[in-house]
């Protein structure tokens, strides 16, 4: 059995990625923070596609919680390893820097940037030993371009972009690739509060993207066909200038 861990898999992009990977023959470990009802719905959708999965509730921003969950899984599955890691869990807490509370800064950095470290550090060794692995980080246009009102989020995603490029060089010779996908505006709970009608006028494609469109790109990067692509950040944004 081949395993893939998707963080933040209960909703939005993570949910769509989990369903994509089922179609590629992976057993899916569905991480989420607190929304058990939504995570259970994703598990049912995985099973409806003929796949299988398990829920892994932990907070990626909490190092101890993450270690506990992953080491429990490893103890229960001593002969297996997690071949694909999708670092997708993320939050935004937008504010102008002038008004930004320290908690808004640290919550966003802890989840989006430290979450990448907390999970990846526990899985990369097995991938290197087995000489095959795929790490895909869901970053953002905001981390490439910088967006006003998002200094916290742009800093966090920019940090993951730089870490993607650095880690890719550390592990390439072991058959492990590390890439990022950088969505623009995608329809999900995270963007539900945005004024889509006005924002879509800035987008050459004149619409928000769908989680399924992001999942297609992630699926390709997670496939054996993408074996010579590493250290890349691929934008998926309907033509928004980055
Ligand atoms: P979403 O609909 O808000 O879903 C976020 C998911 O992440 C949820 O399943 C949530 O768990 C989980 N999560 C949040 N904090 C977590 C934590 N500390 N530990 C574990 N899981 C956590 O978001 P989305 O739009 O699908 O975004 C997915 C990723 O794409 C994020 O990294 C986001 O920054 C990035 N992104 C999104 C857009 C966009 O337009 N939507 C654009 C660029 C980048 P619960 O369900 O338990 O709350």
Tab-separated table of C-alpha atoms and ligand atoms in Angstrom:
chain	number	residue	atom	x	y	z
A	1	UNK	CA	0.000	0.000	0.000
A	2	UNK	CA	1.317	3.451	-0.943
A	3	UNK	CA	0.528	6.292	1.452
A	4	UNK	CA	0.047	10.007	0.919
A	5	UNK	CA	-0.438	12.546	3.717
A	6	UNK	CA	-2.440	15.660	2.895
A	7	UNK	CA	-2.461	18.327	5.591
A	8	UNK	CA	-5.582	20.467	5.824
A	9	UNK	CA	-7.522	17.831	3.884
A	10	UNK	CA	-10.957	18.448	5.410
A	11	UNK	CA	-11.921	21.260	3.083
A	12	UNK	CA	-11.084	23.216	-0.079
A	13	UNK	CA	-7.859	22.499	-1.926
A	14	UNK	CA	-6.728	19.752	0.476
A	15	UNK	CA	-9.993	17.870	-0.008
A	16	UNK	CA	-9.669	18.029	-3.802
A	17	UNK	CA	-6.019	16.913	-3.637
A	18	UNK	CA	-6.947	13.946	-1.439
A	19	UNK	CA	-9.560	12.816	-3.968
A	20	UNK	CA	-7.073	13.253	-6.825
A	21	UNK	CA	-4.464	11.083	-5.090
A	22	UNK	CA	-7.031	8.333	-4.479
A	23	UNK	CA	-7.341	8.052	-8.252
A	24	UNK	CA	-3.556	7.586	-8.410
A	25	UNK	CA	-3.736	4.539	-6.130
A	26	UNK	CA	-2.722	6.102	-2.831
A	27	UNK	CA	-4.146	5.425	0.576
A	28	UNK	CA	-4.832	8.870	1.971
A	29	UNK	CA	-3.970	10.132	5.427
A	30	UNK	CA	-6.364	13.025	5.942
A	31	UNK	CA	-5.019	15.600	8.351
A	32	UNK	CA	-7.175	18.408	9.723
A	33	UNK	CA	-7.206	20.651	12.772
A	34	UNK	CA	-10.695	20.598	14.275
A	35	UNK	CA	-13.470	20.107	11.706
A	36	UNK	CA	-14.108	16.390	12.226
A	37	UNK	CA	-17.463	16.483	10.451
A	38	UNK	CA	-15.893	17.832	7.256
A	39	UNK	CA	-12.979	15.382	7.501
A	40	UNK	CA	-15.366	12.446	7.861
A	41	UNK	CA	-17.228	13.631	4.762
A	42	UNK	CA	-13.927	13.603	2.826
A	43	UNK	CA	-13.201	10.085	4.062
A	44	UNK	CA	-16.627	8.971	2.802
A	45	UNK	CA	-15.888	10.631	-0.569
A	46	UNK	CA	-12.528	8.798	-0.708
A	47	UNK	CA	-14.310	5.496	-0.062
A	48	UNK	CA	-17.022	6.276	-2.617
A	49	UNK	CA	-14.229	6.475	-5.200
A	50	UNK	CA	-13.120	2.973	-4.214
A	51	UNK	CA	-10.157	4.229	-2.187
A	52	UNK	CA	-9.287	4.104	1.460
A	53	UNK	CA	-7.937	6.514	3.987
A	54	UNK	CA	-7.694	7.421	7.617
A	55	UNK	CA	-8.232	10.587	9.603
A	56	UNK	CA	-5.208	12.128	11.321
A	57	UNK	CA	-6.267	14.988	13.515
A	58	UNK	CA	-3.380	17.200	14.597
A	59	UNK	CA	-2.417	20.846	14.600
A	60	UNK	CA	0.521	21.321	12.219
A	61	UNK	CA	1.570	24.432	14.129
A	62	UNK	CA	2.052	22.354	17.289
A	63	UNK	CA	5.322	20.416	17.151
A	64	UNK	CA	4.466	17.946	19.926
A	65	UNK	CA	0.978	17.227	18.572
A	66	UNK	CA	2.416	16.630	15.092
A	67	UNK	CA	5.157	14.341	16.401
A	68	UNK	CA	2.677	12.347	18.470
A	69	UNK	CA	0.342	11.747	15.508
A	70	UNK	CA	3.081	10.815	13.041
A	71	UNK	CA	4.955	8.571	15.444
A	72	UNK	CA	1.710	6.765	16.331
A	73	UNK	CA	1.097	6.160	12.624
A	74	UNK	CA	4.665	4.921	12.125
A	75	UNK	CA	4.370	2.545	15.089
A	76	UNK	CA	1.143	1.106	13.676
A	77	UNK	CA	2.584	0.769	10.156
A	78	UNK	CA	6.216	-0.307	10.654
A	79	UNK	CA	6.637	-1.692	7.143
A	80	UNK	CA	5.209	1.312	5.321
A	81	UNK	CA	6.273	4.880	4.715
A	82	UNK	CA	4.587	8.046	3.564
A	83	UNK	CA	5.669	8.476	-0.037
A	84	UNK	CA	3.839	11.718	-0.776
A	85	UNK	CA	3.468	14.721	1.513
A	86	UNK	CA	1.218	17.611	0.559
A	87	UNK	CA	1.820	20.537	2.915
A	88	UNK	CA	-1.492	22.283	2.355
A	89	UNK	CA	-2.790	23.318	5.801
A	90	UNK	CA	-2.972	27.088	5.943
A	91	UNK	CA	-4.761	30.070	7.395
A	92	UNK	CA	-4.892	33.781	6.705
A	93	UNK	CA	-5.477	36.600	9.188
A	94	UNK	CA	-5.255	39.720	7.073
A	95	UNK	CA	-4.531	43.153	8.477
A	96	UNK	CA	-2.401	46.145	7.608
A	97	UNK	CA	0.939	45.857	9.384
A	98	UNK	CA	0.119	49.122	11.123
A	99	UNK	CA	-2.778	47.450	12.916
A	100	UNK	CA	-1.490	43.875	13.046
A	101	UNK	CA	-1.655	42.156	16.416
A	102	UNK	CA	1.341	40.000	17.391
A	103	UNK	CA	-1.016	36.995	17.522
A	104	UNK	CA	-2.109	37.615	13.902
A	105	UNK	CA	1.530	37.573	12.877
A	106	UNK	CA	2.533	34.510	14.888
A	107	UNK	CA	-0.587	32.399	14.188
A	108	UNK	CA	-0.085	32.750	10.446
A	109	UNK	CA	3.671	32.074	10.627
A	110	UNK	CA	3.163	29.138	12.996
A	111	UNK	CA	0.640	27.385	10.754
A	112	UNK	CA	1.873	28.171	7.242
A	113	UNK	CA	5.656	28.223	7.773
A	114	UNK	CA	6.388	26.279	10.959
A	115	UNK	CA	3.733	23.737	9.949
A	116	UNK	CA	5.809	22.948	6.866
A	117	UNK	CA	8.843	22.286	9.084
A	118	UNK	CA	6.983	20.375	11.788
A	119	UNK	CA	5.564	17.817	9.349
A	120	UNK	CA	8.301	17.615	6.719
A	121	UNK	CA	11.139	16.955	9.181
A	122	UNK	CA	9.400	13.776	10.327
A	123	UNK	CA	8.866	12.290	6.854
A	124	UNK	CA	11.805	13.295	4.689
A	125	UNK	CA	14.235	10.714	6.072
A	126	UNK	CA	12.054	7.725	5.128
A	127	UNK	CA	11.635	9.121	1.614
A	128	UNK	CA	15.418	9.445	1.257
A	129	UNK	CA	16.068	5.945	2.607
A	130	UNK	CA	13.477	4.487	0.200
A	131	UNK	CA	14.887	6.661	-2.608
A	132	UNK	CA	11.487	7.914	-3.677
A	133	UNK	CA	9.341	10.751	-2.407
A	134	UNK	CA	7.269	13.746	-3.380
A	135	UNK	CA	6.843	16.853	-1.242
A	136	UNK	CA	4.456	19.476	-2.575
A	137	UNK	CA	3.925	22.711	-0.714
A	138	UNK	CA	0.800	24.747	-1.344
A	139	UNK	CA	2.081	28.317	-1.221
A	140	UNK	CA	0.480	31.405	-2.785
A	141	UNK	CA	0.756	34.226	-5.250
A	142	UNK	CA	0.966	36.323	-2.077
A	143	UNK	CA	4.310	34.700	-1.240
A	144	UNK	CA	5.743	35.517	-4.666
A	145	UNK	CA	4.434	39.023	-5.218
A	146	UNK	CA	3.590	40.205	-1.709
A	147	UNK	CA	0.077	41.515	-1.159
A	148	UNK	CA	-0.939	44.511	0.960
A	149	UNK	CA	-2.827	43.482	4.077
A	150	UNK	CA	-0.980	40.176	4.111
A	151	UNK	CA	2.527	40.884	5.404
A	152	UNK	CA	2.127	37.903	7.750
A	153	UNK	CA	0.802	35.560	5.058
A	154	UNK	CA	3.204	36.799	2.358
A	155	UNK	CA	6.128	36.311	4.764
A	156	UNK	CA	4.987	32.804	5.675
A	157	UNK	CA	4.394	31.676	2.095
A	158	UNK	CA	7.595	33.401	0.920
A	159	UNK	CA	9.436	31.464	3.617
A	160	UNK	CA	8.005	28.173	2.395
A	161	UNK	CA	8.938	29.081	-1.186
A	162	UNK	CA	12.580	29.615	-0.163
A	163	UNK	CA	12.549	26.437	1.944
A	164	UNK	CA	11.164	24.489	-1.034
A	165	UNK	CA	14.111	25.568	-3.178
A	166	UNK	CA	16.666	24.800	-0.457
A	167	UNK	CA	15.263	21.394	0.527
A	168	UNK	CA	14.944	20.350	-3.122
A	169	UNK	CA	18.726	20.640	-3.451
A	170	UNK	CA	19.329	18.655	-0.269
A	171	UNK	CA	17.311	15.609	-1.335
A	172	UNK	CA	17.372	15.519	-5.153
A	173	UNK	CA	20.004	12.801	-5.392
A	174	UNK	CA	17.820	10.510	-3.276
A	175	UNK	CA	14.903	10.554	-5.721
A	176	UNK	CA	12.861	12.983	-3.651
A	177	UNK	CA	11.385	16.043	-5.364
A	178	UNK	CA	10.195	19.170	-3.568
A	179	UNK	CA	7.985	21.659	-5.373
A	180	UNK	CA	5.481	24.387	-4.627
A	181	UNK	CA	2.201	25.305	-6.246
A	182	UNK	CA	1.202	28.950	-5.941
A	183	UNK	CA	-2.535	29.488	-6.396
A	184	UNK	CA	-4.096	32.866	-7.064
A	185	UNK	CA	-7.774	33.176	-6.094
A	186	UNK	CA	-9.395	29.768	-5.622
A	187	UNK	CA	-13.008	29.203	-4.532
A	188	UNK	CA	-12.923	27.807	-0.978
A	189	UNK	CA	-13.889	28.714	2.578
A	190	UNK	CA	-10.667	30.730	2.753
A	191	UNK	CA	-11.845	33.108	0.013
A	192	UNK	CA	-15.569	33.050	0.862
A	193	UNK	CA	-15.328	36.512	2.457
A	194	UNK	CA	-13.740	38.120	-0.635
A	195	UNK	CA	-15.651	40.197	-3.203
A	196	UNK	CA	-15.350	37.776	-6.103
A	197	UNK	CA	-17.364	39.944	-8.527
A	198	UNK	CA	-14.905	42.823	-8.223
A	199	UNK	CA	-11.700	40.779	-7.836
A	200	UNK	CA	-12.343	38.669	-10.929
A	201	UNK	CA	-12.056	41.792	-13.079
A	202	UNK	CA	-8.297	41.770	-12.274
A	203	UNK	CA	-7.913	38.159	-13.402
A	204	UNK	CA	-7.302	37.586	-17.124
A	205	UNK	CA	-9.350	34.357	-16.963
A	206	UNK	CA	-12.168	36.449	-15.384
A	207	UNK	CA	-12.957	33.888	-12.684
A	208	UNK	CA	-11.650	32.296	-9.523
A	209	UNK	CA	-10.045	28.873	-9.939
A	210	UNK	CA	-11.410	25.672	-8.455
A	211	UNK	CA	-9.779	23.361	-5.911
A	212	UNK	CA	-9.959	20.604	-8.554
A	213	UNK	CA	-7.814	22.666	-10.951
A	214	UNK	CA	-5.142	23.025	-8.241
A	215	UNK	CA	-5.440	19.314	-7.460
A	216	UNK	CA	-4.684	18.432	-11.102
A	217	UNK	CA	-1.392	20.303	-10.913
A	218	UNK	CA	-0.537	18.765	-7.549
A	219	UNK	CA	-1.386	15.326	-8.938
A	220	UNK	CA	1.042	15.790	-11.814
A	221	UNK	CA	3.860	16.950	-9.523
A	222	UNK	CA	3.113	13.965	-7.253
A	223	UNK	CA	3.358	11.499	-10.137
A	224	UNK	CA	6.421	9.559	-11.315
A	225	UNK	CA	6.181	11.545	-14.601
A	226	UNK	CA	7.342	14.680	-12.746
A	227	UNK	CA	10.587	13.057	-11.583
A	228	UNK	CA	12.912	15.693	-13.106
A	229	UNK	CA	11.014	18.722	-11.801
A	230	UNK	CA	12.259	19.905	-8.427
A	231	UNK	CA	12.737	23.177	-6.592
A	232	UNK	CA	10.049	24.805	-8.736
A	233	UNK	CA	7.164	27.038	-7.757
A	234	UNK	CA	4.389	26.717	-10.310
A	235	UNK	CA	1.749	29.424	-10.411
A	236	UNK	CA	-1.895	28.561	-10.998
A	237	UNK	CA	-3.784	31.820	-11.099
A	238	UNK	CA	-5.719	32.377	-14.332
A	239	UNK	CA	-3.049	34.682	-15.718
A	240	UNK	CA	-2.596	37.125	-12.818
A	241	UNK	CA	0.792	38.770	-13.151
A	242	UNK	CA	3.224	37.496	-10.544
B	1	LIG	P1	-9.616	26.220	3.635
B	1	LIG	O1	-10.775	25.900	2.765
B	1	LIG	O2	-9.750	27.294	4.668
B	1	LIG	O3	-9.130	24.845	4.345
B	1	LIG	C1	-8.017	24.873	5.175
B	1	LIG	C2	-7.728	23.491	5.716
B	1	LIG	O4	-6.532	23.584	6.494
B	1	LIG	C3	-8.816	22.955	6.630
B	1	LIG	O5	-8.998	21.571	6.416
B	1	LIG	C4	-8.244	23.198	8.029
B	1	LIG	O6	-8.665	22.234	9.009
B	1	LIG	C5	-6.767	23.018	7.770
B	1	LIG	N1	-5.934	23.668	8.775
B	1	LIG	C6	-5.863	24.967	9.108
B	1	LIG	N2	-4.996	25.150	10.109
B	1	LIG	C7	-4.491	23.933	10.415
B	1	LIG	C8	-3.579	23.450	11.376
B	1	LIG	N3	-2.964	24.289	12.237
B	1	LIG	N4	-3.324	22.121	11.437
B	1	LIG	C9	-3.941	21.258	10.588
B	1	LIG	N5	-4.822	21.658	9.644
B	1	LIG	C10	-5.101	22.982	9.572
B	1	LIG	O7	-8.355	26.662	2.775
B	1	LIG	P2	-7.982	26.433	1.212
B	1	LIG	O8	-8.468	27.600	0.461
B	1	LIG	O9	-8.343	25.082	0.784
B	1	LIG	O10	-6.389	26.587	1.315
B	1	LIG	C11	-5.508	25.479	1.295
B	1	LIG	C12	-4.097	26.007	1.136
B	1	LIG	O11	-4.014	26.755	-0.081
B	1	LIG	C13	-3.635	26.948	2.241
B	1	LIG	O12	-2.276	26.710	2.535
B	1	LIG	C14	-3.801	28.313	1.627
B	1	LIG	O13	-2.944	29.243	2.222
B	1	LIG	C15	-3.451	28.017	0.190
B	1	LIG	N6	-3.976	28.985	-0.763
B	1	LIG	C16	-5.311	29.142	-0.931
B	1	LIG	C17	-5.770	30.069	-1.852
B	1	LIG	C18	-7.233	30.299	-2.108
B	1	LIG	O14	-7.563	31.201	-2.889
B	1	LIG	N7	-8.138	29.522	-1.536
B	1	LIG	C19	-4.861	30.828	-2.601
B	1	LIG	C20	-3.507	30.630	-2.397
B	1	LIG	C21	-3.069	29.699	-1.491
B	1	LIG	P3	-10.157	22.271	9.644
B	1	LIG	O15	-11.058	21.908	8.502
B	1	LIG	O16	-10.124	21.266	10.727
B	1	LIG	O17	-10.373	23.669	10.112
